[in-house]
XYZ file of C-alpha atoms in Angstrom:
572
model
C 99.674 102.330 138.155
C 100.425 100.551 141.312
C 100.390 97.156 139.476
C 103.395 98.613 136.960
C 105.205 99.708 140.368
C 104.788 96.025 141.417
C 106.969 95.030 138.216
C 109.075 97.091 138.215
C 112.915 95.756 138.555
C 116.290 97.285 139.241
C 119.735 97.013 138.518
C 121.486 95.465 135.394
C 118.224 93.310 134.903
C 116.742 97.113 134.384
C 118.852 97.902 131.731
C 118.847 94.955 129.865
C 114.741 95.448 130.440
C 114.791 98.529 129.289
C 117.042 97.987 126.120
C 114.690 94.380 125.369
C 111.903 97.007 124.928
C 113.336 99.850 123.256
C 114.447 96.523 120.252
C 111.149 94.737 120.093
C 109.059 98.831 119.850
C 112.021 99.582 116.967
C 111.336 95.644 115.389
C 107.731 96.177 115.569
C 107.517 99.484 113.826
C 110.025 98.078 111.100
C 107.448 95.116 110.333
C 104.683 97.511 110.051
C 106.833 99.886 107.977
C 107.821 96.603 106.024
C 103.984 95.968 105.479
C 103.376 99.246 104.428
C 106.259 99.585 101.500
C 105.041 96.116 100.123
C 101.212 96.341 100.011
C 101.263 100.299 99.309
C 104.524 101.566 98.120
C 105.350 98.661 95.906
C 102.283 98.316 94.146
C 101.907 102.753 93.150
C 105.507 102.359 92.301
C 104.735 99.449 89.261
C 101.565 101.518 88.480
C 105.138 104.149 87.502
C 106.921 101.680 85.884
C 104.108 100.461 83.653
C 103.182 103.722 82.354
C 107.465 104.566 80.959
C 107.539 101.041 79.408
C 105.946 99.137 76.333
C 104.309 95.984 76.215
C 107.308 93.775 75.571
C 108.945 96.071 78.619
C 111.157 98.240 77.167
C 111.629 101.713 79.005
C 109.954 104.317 76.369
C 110.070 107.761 78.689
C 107.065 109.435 78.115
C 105.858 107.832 74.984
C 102.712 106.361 76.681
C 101.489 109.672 78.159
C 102.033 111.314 74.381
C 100.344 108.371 72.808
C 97.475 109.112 75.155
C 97.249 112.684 74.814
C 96.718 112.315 71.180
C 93.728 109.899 72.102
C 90.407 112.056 71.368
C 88.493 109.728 73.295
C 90.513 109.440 75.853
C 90.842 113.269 76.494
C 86.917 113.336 76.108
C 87.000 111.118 79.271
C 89.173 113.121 81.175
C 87.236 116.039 80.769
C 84.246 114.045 81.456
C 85.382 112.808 84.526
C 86.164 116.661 85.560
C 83.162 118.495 84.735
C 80.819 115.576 86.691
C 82.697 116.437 89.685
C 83.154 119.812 89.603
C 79.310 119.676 89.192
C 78.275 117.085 91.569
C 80.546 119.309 94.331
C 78.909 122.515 93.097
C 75.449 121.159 94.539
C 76.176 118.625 96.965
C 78.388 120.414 99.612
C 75.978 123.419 99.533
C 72.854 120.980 100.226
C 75.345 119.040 102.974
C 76.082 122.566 104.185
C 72.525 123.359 104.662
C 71.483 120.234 106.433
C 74.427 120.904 108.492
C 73.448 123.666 109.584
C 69.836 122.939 110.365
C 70.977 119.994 112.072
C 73.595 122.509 114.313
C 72.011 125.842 114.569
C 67.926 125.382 114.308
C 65.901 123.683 117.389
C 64.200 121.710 114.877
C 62.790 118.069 115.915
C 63.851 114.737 115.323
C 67.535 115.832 114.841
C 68.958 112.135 115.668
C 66.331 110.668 113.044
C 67.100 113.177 110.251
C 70.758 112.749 110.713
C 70.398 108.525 110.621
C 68.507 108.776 107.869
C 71.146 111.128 106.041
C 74.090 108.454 106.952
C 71.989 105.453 105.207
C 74.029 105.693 101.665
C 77.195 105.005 103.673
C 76.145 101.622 104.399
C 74.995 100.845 100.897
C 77.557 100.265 97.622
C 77.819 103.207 95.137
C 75.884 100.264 92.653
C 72.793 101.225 94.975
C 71.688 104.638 93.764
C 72.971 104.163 90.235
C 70.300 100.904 89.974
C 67.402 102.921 91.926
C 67.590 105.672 89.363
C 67.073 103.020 86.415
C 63.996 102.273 88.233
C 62.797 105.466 88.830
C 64.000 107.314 85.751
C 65.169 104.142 83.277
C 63.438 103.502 80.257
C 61.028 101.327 81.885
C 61.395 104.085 85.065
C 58.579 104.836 86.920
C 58.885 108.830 86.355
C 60.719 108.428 82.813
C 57.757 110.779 81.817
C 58.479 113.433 83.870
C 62.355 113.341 83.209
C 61.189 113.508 79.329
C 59.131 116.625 80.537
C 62.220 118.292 81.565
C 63.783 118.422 78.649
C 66.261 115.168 79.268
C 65.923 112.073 77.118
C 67.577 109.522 79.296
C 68.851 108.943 82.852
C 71.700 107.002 81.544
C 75.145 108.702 81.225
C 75.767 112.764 82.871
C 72.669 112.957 84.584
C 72.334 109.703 86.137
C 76.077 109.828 87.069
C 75.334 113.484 88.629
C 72.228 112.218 90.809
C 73.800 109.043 91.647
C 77.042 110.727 92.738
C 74.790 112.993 95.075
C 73.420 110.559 97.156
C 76.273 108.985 97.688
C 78.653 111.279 98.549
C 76.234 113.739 100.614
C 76.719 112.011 104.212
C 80.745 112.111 103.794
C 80.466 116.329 103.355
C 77.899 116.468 106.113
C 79.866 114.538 108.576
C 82.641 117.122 107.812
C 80.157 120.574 107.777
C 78.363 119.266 111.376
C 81.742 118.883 112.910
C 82.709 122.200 111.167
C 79.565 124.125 112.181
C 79.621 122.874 116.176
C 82.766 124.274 116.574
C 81.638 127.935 117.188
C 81.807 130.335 120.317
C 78.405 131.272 121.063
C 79.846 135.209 122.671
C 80.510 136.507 118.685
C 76.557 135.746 118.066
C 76.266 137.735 121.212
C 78.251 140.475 120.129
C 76.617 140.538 117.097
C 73.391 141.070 117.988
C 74.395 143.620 120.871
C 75.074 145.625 118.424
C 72.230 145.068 116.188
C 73.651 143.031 113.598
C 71.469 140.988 110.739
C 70.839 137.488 110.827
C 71.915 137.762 107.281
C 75.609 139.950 108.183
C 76.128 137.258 111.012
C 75.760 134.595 108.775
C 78.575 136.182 106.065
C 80.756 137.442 108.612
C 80.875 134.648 111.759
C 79.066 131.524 110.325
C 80.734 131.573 106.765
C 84.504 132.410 108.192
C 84.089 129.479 110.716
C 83.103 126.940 109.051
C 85.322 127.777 105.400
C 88.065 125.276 106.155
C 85.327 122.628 106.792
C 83.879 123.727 103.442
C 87.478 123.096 101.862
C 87.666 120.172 103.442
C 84.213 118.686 102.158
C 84.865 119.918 98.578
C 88.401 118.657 98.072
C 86.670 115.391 99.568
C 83.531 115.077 96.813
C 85.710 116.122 93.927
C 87.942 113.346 94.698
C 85.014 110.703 95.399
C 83.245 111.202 92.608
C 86.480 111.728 90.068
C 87.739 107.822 91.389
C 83.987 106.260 92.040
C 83.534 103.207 89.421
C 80.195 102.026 90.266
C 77.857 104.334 89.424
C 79.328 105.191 85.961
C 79.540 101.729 85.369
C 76.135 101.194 86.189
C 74.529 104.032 84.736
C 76.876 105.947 82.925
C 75.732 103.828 79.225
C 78.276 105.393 76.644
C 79.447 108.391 78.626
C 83.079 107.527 79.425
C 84.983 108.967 82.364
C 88.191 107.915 83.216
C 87.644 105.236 86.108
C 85.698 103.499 83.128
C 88.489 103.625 80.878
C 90.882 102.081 83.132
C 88.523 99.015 83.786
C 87.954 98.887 79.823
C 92.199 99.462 79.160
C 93.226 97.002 81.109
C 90.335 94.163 81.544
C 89.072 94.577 77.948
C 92.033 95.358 76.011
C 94.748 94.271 78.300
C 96.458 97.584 77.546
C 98.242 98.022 80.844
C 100.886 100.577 79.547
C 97.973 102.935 78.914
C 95.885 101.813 81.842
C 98.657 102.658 84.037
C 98.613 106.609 82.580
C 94.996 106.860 83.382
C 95.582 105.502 86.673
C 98.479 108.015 87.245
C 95.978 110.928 85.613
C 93.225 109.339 88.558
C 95.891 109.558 90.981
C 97.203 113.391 90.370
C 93.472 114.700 91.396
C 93.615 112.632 94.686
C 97.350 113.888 95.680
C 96.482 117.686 94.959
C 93.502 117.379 96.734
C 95.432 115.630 99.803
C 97.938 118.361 99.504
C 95.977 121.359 99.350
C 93.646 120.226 102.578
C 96.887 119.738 104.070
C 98.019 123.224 104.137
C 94.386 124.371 104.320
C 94.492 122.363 107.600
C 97.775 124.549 108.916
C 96.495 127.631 108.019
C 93.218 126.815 110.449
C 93.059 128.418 113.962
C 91.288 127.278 116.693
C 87.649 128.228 116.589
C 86.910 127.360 120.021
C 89.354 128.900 122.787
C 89.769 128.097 126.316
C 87.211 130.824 127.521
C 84.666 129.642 124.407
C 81.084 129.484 124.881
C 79.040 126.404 123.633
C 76.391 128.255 120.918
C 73.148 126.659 122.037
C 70.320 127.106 118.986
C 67.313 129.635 120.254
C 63.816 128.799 118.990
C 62.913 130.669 116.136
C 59.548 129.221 114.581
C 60.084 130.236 111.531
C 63.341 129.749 110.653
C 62.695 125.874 112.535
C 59.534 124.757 110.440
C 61.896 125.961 106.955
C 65.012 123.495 108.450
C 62.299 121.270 109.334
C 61.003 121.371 106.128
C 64.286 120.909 104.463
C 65.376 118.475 106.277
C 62.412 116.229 105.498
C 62.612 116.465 101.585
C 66.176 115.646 101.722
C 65.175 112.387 103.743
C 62.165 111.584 101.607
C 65.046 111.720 98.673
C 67.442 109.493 100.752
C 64.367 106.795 101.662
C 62.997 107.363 97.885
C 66.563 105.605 96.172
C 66.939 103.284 98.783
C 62.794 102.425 99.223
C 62.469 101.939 95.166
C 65.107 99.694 95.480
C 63.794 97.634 98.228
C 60.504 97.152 96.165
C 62.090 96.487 92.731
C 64.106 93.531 94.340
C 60.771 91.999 95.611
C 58.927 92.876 92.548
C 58.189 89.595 90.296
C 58.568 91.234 86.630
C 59.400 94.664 86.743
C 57.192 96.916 85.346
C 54.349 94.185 84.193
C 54.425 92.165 87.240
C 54.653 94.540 90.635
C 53.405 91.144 92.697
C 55.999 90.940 95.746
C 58.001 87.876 95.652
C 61.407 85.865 96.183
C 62.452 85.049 93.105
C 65.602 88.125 92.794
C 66.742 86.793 96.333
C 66.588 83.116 95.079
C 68.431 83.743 92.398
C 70.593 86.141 93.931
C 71.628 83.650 96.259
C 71.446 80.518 94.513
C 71.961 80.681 90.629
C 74.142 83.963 90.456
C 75.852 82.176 92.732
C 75.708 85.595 94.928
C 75.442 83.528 98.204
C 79.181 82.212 98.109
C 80.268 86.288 97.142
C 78.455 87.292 100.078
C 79.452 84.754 102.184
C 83.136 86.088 100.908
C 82.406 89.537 101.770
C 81.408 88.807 105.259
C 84.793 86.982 105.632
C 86.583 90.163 103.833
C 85.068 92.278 106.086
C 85.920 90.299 109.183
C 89.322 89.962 108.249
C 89.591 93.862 107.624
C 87.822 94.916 110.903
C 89.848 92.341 112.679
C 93.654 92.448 111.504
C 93.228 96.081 109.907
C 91.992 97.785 113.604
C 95.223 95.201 114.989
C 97.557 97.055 112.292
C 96.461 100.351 112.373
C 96.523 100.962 116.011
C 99.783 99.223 116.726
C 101.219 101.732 113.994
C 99.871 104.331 115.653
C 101.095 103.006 119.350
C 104.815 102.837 118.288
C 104.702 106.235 116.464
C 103.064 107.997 119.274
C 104.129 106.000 122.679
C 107.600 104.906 122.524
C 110.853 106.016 121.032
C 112.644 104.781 117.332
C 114.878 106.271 114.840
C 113.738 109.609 113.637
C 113.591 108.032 109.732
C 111.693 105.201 110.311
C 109.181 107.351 112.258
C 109.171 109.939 109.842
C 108.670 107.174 107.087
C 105.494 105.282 108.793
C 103.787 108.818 109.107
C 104.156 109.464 105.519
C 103.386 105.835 104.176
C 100.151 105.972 106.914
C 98.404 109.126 105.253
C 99.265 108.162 101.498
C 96.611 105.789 101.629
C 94.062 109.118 101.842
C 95.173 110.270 98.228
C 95.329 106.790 96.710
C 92.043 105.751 95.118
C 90.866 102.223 95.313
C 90.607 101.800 91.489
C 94.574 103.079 91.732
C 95.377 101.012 94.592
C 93.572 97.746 92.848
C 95.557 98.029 89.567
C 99.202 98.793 91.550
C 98.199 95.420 92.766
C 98.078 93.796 89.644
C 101.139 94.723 88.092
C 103.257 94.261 91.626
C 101.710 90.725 92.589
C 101.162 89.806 89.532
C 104.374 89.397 88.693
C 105.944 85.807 88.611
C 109.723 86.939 90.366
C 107.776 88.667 93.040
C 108.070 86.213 96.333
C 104.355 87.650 97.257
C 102.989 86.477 93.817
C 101.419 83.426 95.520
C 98.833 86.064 97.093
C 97.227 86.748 93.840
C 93.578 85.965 93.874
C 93.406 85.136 97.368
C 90.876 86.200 99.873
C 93.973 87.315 101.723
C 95.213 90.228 98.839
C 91.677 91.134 98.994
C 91.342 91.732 103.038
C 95.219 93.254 102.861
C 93.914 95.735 99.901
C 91.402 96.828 101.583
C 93.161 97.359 104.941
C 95.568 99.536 102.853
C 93.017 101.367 101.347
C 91.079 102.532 104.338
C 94.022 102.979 106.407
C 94.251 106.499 106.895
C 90.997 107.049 108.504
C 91.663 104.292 111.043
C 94.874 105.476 111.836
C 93.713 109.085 112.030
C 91.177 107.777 114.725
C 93.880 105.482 116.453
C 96.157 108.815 116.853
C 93.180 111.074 117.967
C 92.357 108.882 120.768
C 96.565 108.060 121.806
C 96.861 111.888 121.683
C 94.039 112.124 124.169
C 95.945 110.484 126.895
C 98.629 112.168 128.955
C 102.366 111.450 128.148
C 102.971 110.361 131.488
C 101.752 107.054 131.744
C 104.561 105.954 129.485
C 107.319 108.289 131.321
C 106.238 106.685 134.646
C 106.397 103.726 133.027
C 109.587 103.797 131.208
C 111.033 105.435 134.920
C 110.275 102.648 135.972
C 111.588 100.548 133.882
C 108.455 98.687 132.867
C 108.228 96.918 129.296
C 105.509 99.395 126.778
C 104.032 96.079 126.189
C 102.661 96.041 129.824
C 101.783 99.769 129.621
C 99.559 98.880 126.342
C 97.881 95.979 128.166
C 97.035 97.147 131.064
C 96.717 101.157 130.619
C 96.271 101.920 126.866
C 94.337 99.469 125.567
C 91.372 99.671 127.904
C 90.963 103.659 127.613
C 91.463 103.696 123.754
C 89.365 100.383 123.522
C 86.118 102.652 122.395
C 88.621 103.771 119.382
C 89.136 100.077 118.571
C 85.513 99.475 118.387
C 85.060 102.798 115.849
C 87.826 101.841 114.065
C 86.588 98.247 113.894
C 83.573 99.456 112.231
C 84.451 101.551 109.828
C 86.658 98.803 108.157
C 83.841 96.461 108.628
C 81.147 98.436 106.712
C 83.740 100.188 104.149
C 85.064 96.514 103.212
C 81.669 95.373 102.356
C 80.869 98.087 100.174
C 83.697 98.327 98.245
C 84.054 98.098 94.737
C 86.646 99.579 92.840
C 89.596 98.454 95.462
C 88.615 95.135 94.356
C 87.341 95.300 91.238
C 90.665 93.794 89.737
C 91.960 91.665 91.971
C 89.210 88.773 92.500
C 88.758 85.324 90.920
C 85.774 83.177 90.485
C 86.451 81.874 93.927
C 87.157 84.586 95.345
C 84.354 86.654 94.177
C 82.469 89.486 97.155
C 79.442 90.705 96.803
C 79.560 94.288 95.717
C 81.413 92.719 92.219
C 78.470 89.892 92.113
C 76.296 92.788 91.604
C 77.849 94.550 89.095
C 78.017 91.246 87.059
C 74.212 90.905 87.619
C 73.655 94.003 86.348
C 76.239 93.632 83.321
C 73.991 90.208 82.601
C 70.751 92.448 82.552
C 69.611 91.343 85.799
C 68.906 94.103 87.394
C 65.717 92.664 89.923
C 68.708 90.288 91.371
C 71.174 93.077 91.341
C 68.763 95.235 93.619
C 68.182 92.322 96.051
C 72.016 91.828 96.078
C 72.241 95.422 97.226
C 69.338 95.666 99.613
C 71.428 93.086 101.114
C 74.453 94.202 101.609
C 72.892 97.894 102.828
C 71.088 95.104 105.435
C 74.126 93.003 106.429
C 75.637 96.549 107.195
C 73.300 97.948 109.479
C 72.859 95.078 111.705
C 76.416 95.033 111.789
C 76.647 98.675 112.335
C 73.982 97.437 115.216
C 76.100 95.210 116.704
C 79.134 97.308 116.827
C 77.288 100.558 118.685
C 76.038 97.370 121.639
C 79.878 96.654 121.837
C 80.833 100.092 121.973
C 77.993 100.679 125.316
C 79.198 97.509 126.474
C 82.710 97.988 126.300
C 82.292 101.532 127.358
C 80.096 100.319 130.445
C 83.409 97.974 131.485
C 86.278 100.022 130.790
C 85.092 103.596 131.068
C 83.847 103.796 134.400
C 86.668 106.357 135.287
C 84.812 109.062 133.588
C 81.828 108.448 135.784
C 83.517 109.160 139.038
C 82.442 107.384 142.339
């Protein structure tokens, strides 16, 4: 703080300081406002004005949602799309909540294994476990027999979409239930069993209350995923149609934006109620952990630990079994007749599929996202939370920055069509580019980042900025020298989570591509569409590799970065 004393100035030079500042924080936050209303606001908005017009433009009301609701088909989607979800939440947040709580409350071993393991399908596409199951359960599956046995002819459509859906969403409702489930004061277990209370009774009565919000949380979260995923139904899904199918088939197949738009709007209505109930679930919380809280440390039970240990272990075998079978049918030579490992699906995968240049594009997606997406997002959230600006604009970058949580990708994608497709539009000249791409999926992932960004800004005391602005010190020279190097671990998280999300993405991009332009994740789905599904596997396996090491590299930034510019917490 010296250093800011040292530039600090007085007299009418402070003012006009001091007023310089206050116009370039105001000008800054009105260019990322500005960003926001024409790469997220713009684009939902002509996803509205498609859906009220007809194909030769004309405003027609409602006629497009009537024309739809008198759709059989259509309908038979929608309720397709519902009962999946509802079903895939029914079993996966309980089996998250379990792990959860083995990983939280048992003294089981290999806790940090278990729980790496468990985080694996977030650095794999949703493509992954839809093309696993085809191997394991497809007509040429390796346990078709045994799904045949249980009374289910085929893998493809509900119950491949069901499995499928599991794996992939189960690490996104067990980050929520572990964070949920540490949060507890260790004296109500203690006042529990003073007076002789049941494990069961504690469970219902201290466990259960504590951790309901989280449980909210992760089912309003699941519903949503799997309600807006396009992969896996793609994949596997055969003729069941749900409605992130239909809008790829509306508008790509038919070109039948009008009613593409009204199942984008019927995608988006799930995603806003969900947003909004969590929101007032999220007032309605209380602290769990007060002031005078004790940490709940796990007692050995032997038991009760070999049963989480158990547990814990088929789950994992599950997780390694879709990603292992995948592995080995993208180095098989001629699935099922020829099991000989070989090279070919990564030859081709990179060479005649042409996957090599749609990789090579997804790296530089990715790049671009971690890079000018962690720049964005944490500048937003510097101006809203560090220095001063007119009450509307701040009111209207907080609302524009968590809209981006109830906006699925496939919606997001299509707004992008109609808005930048459009010849009058001065942004049209983005279409197709690798930039549209990167800025789409910025927009898409913002939330979380900016969540992160404001969770770490919050974490530092007002003060440096009221010394500063006492002293009449620019915020730019507060941000360099103060903020940035204590919220630098942020940047890092932040970094990576746009990094990994951008190269598994699918349906924020499924739209917007061109042959040059082409990433990886849609390579494989085109693979797969062409009925090779060997190359389509090695495709994924790497992508899910290309995303650990990178995952890798960011956690030896992170130590390194917290080694230089977190000694502070260390002491002397």
């Amino acid at each position: 703080m010296a250093s800011l004393i040292a530039n600090g100035a007085s007299g009418p030079e402070v003012r006009l300081q001091a007023t310089l500042s206050d116009r370039v924080a105001w000008t800054a936050l009105g260019v990322v406002a500005l960003l926001l209303l024409a790469f997220l606001a713009a684009p939902l908005l002509a996803i509205l004005a498609q859906s009220v017009q007809s194909s030769e433009g004309r405003f027609v009301g409602l006629n497009n949602f009537v024309s739809y609701a008198k759709s059989p088909a259509l309908l038979q989607s929608l309720w397709n799309s519902f009962w999946v979800s509802a079903l895939v939440t029914v079993v996966a947040v309980p089996s998250a909540f379990a792990f959860a709580y083995a990983l939280t409350r048992s003294c089981m071993p290999a806790k940090p294994l278990f729980r790496g393991i468990s985080l694996i399908p977030l650095l794999a596409p949703t493509l992954l476990p839809a093309i696993s199951l085809i191997y394991w359960f497809g007509n040429q599956g390796v346990l078709k027999q045994v799904l045949v046995a249980l009374g289910i002819a085929e893998i493809y459509g509900a119950p491949g979409i069901v499995l499928a859906e599991i794996f992939a969403v189960f690490p996104h409702a067990l980050m929520i239930l572990v964070t949920a489930l540490t949060a507890a004061d260790a004296r109500l277990y203690e006042a529990a069993d003073a007076m002789g209370t049941s494990a069961l009774r504690k469970f219902m009565t201290i466990t259960l209350p504590g951790a309901k919000y989280g449980l909210i949380s992760a089912s309003l979260v699941v519903f949503t995923l799997v309600m807006t995923d396009f992969g896996v139904p793609k994949v596997i899904g055969g003729n069941f149609n749900v409605l992130a199918t239909d809008v790829f088939k509306l508008v790509i197949g038919q070109q039948d934006f009008q009613r593409g738009a009204v199942v984008a709007l019927l995608l988006l209505a799930p995603a806003v109620l969900t947003f909004a109930v969590d929101h007032l679930v999220q007032r309605k919380q209380m602290a769990m952990l007060s002031a005078r809280a004790v940490p709940l440390r796990p007692r050995r039970a032997p038991v009760f630990d070999a049963l989480m240990t158990g547990y814990c272990a088929v789950v994992a075998l599950l997780v390694l079994a879709v990603l292992g079978m995948t592995v080995f049918a993208s180095f098989a030579s001629f699935w099922p007749y020829n099991l000989a490992p070989s090279l070919q699906h990564y030859r081709m995968a990179l060479f005649d599929a042409e996957f090599g240049e749609g990789f090579a594009n997804s790296m530089t997606m990715a790049g671009g996202t971690a890079l000018f997406g962690t720049a964005l997002v944490f500048m937003g959230a510097y101006l809203l939370e560090k220095t001063p600006g007119p009450a509307p604009l701040r009111a209207g970058v907080r609302l524009l920055a968590m809209l981006p949580m109830a906006v699925p990708g496939l919606v997001l994608g299509l707004g992008y069509i109609f808005f930048f497709n459009e010849p009058a539009n001065p942004l049209n000249g983005l279409y197709h580019t690798m930039a549209l791409l990167t800025l789409c999926t910025i927009i898409h992932f913002y939330t979380t980042g900016h969540l992160t960004a404001v969770t770490a800004l919050k974490a530092m005391d007002a003060e440096f900025e009221s010394v500063s602005a006492s002293l009449k010190v620019p915020f730019w020279t507060t941000l360099r020298r103060v903020t940035l190097p204590i919220c630098t671990p942020a940047l890092v998280d932040i970094a990576r989570y746009f990094f990994v999300n951008a190269m598994t993405t699918v349906s924020a991009v499924v739209f917007l591509y061109s042959p040059e332009t082409k990433v990886a994740s849609i390579a494989i789905l085109n693979l797969d569409e062409a009925g090779e599904t060997g190359a389509a596997a090695a495709c994924a396996v790497m992508i899910v590799a290309a995303s650990a090491v990178a995952t890798s590299l960011f956690w030896l930034l992170s130590r390194l970065v917290e080694r230089r510019t977190q000694a502070w917490k260390r002491g002397t």
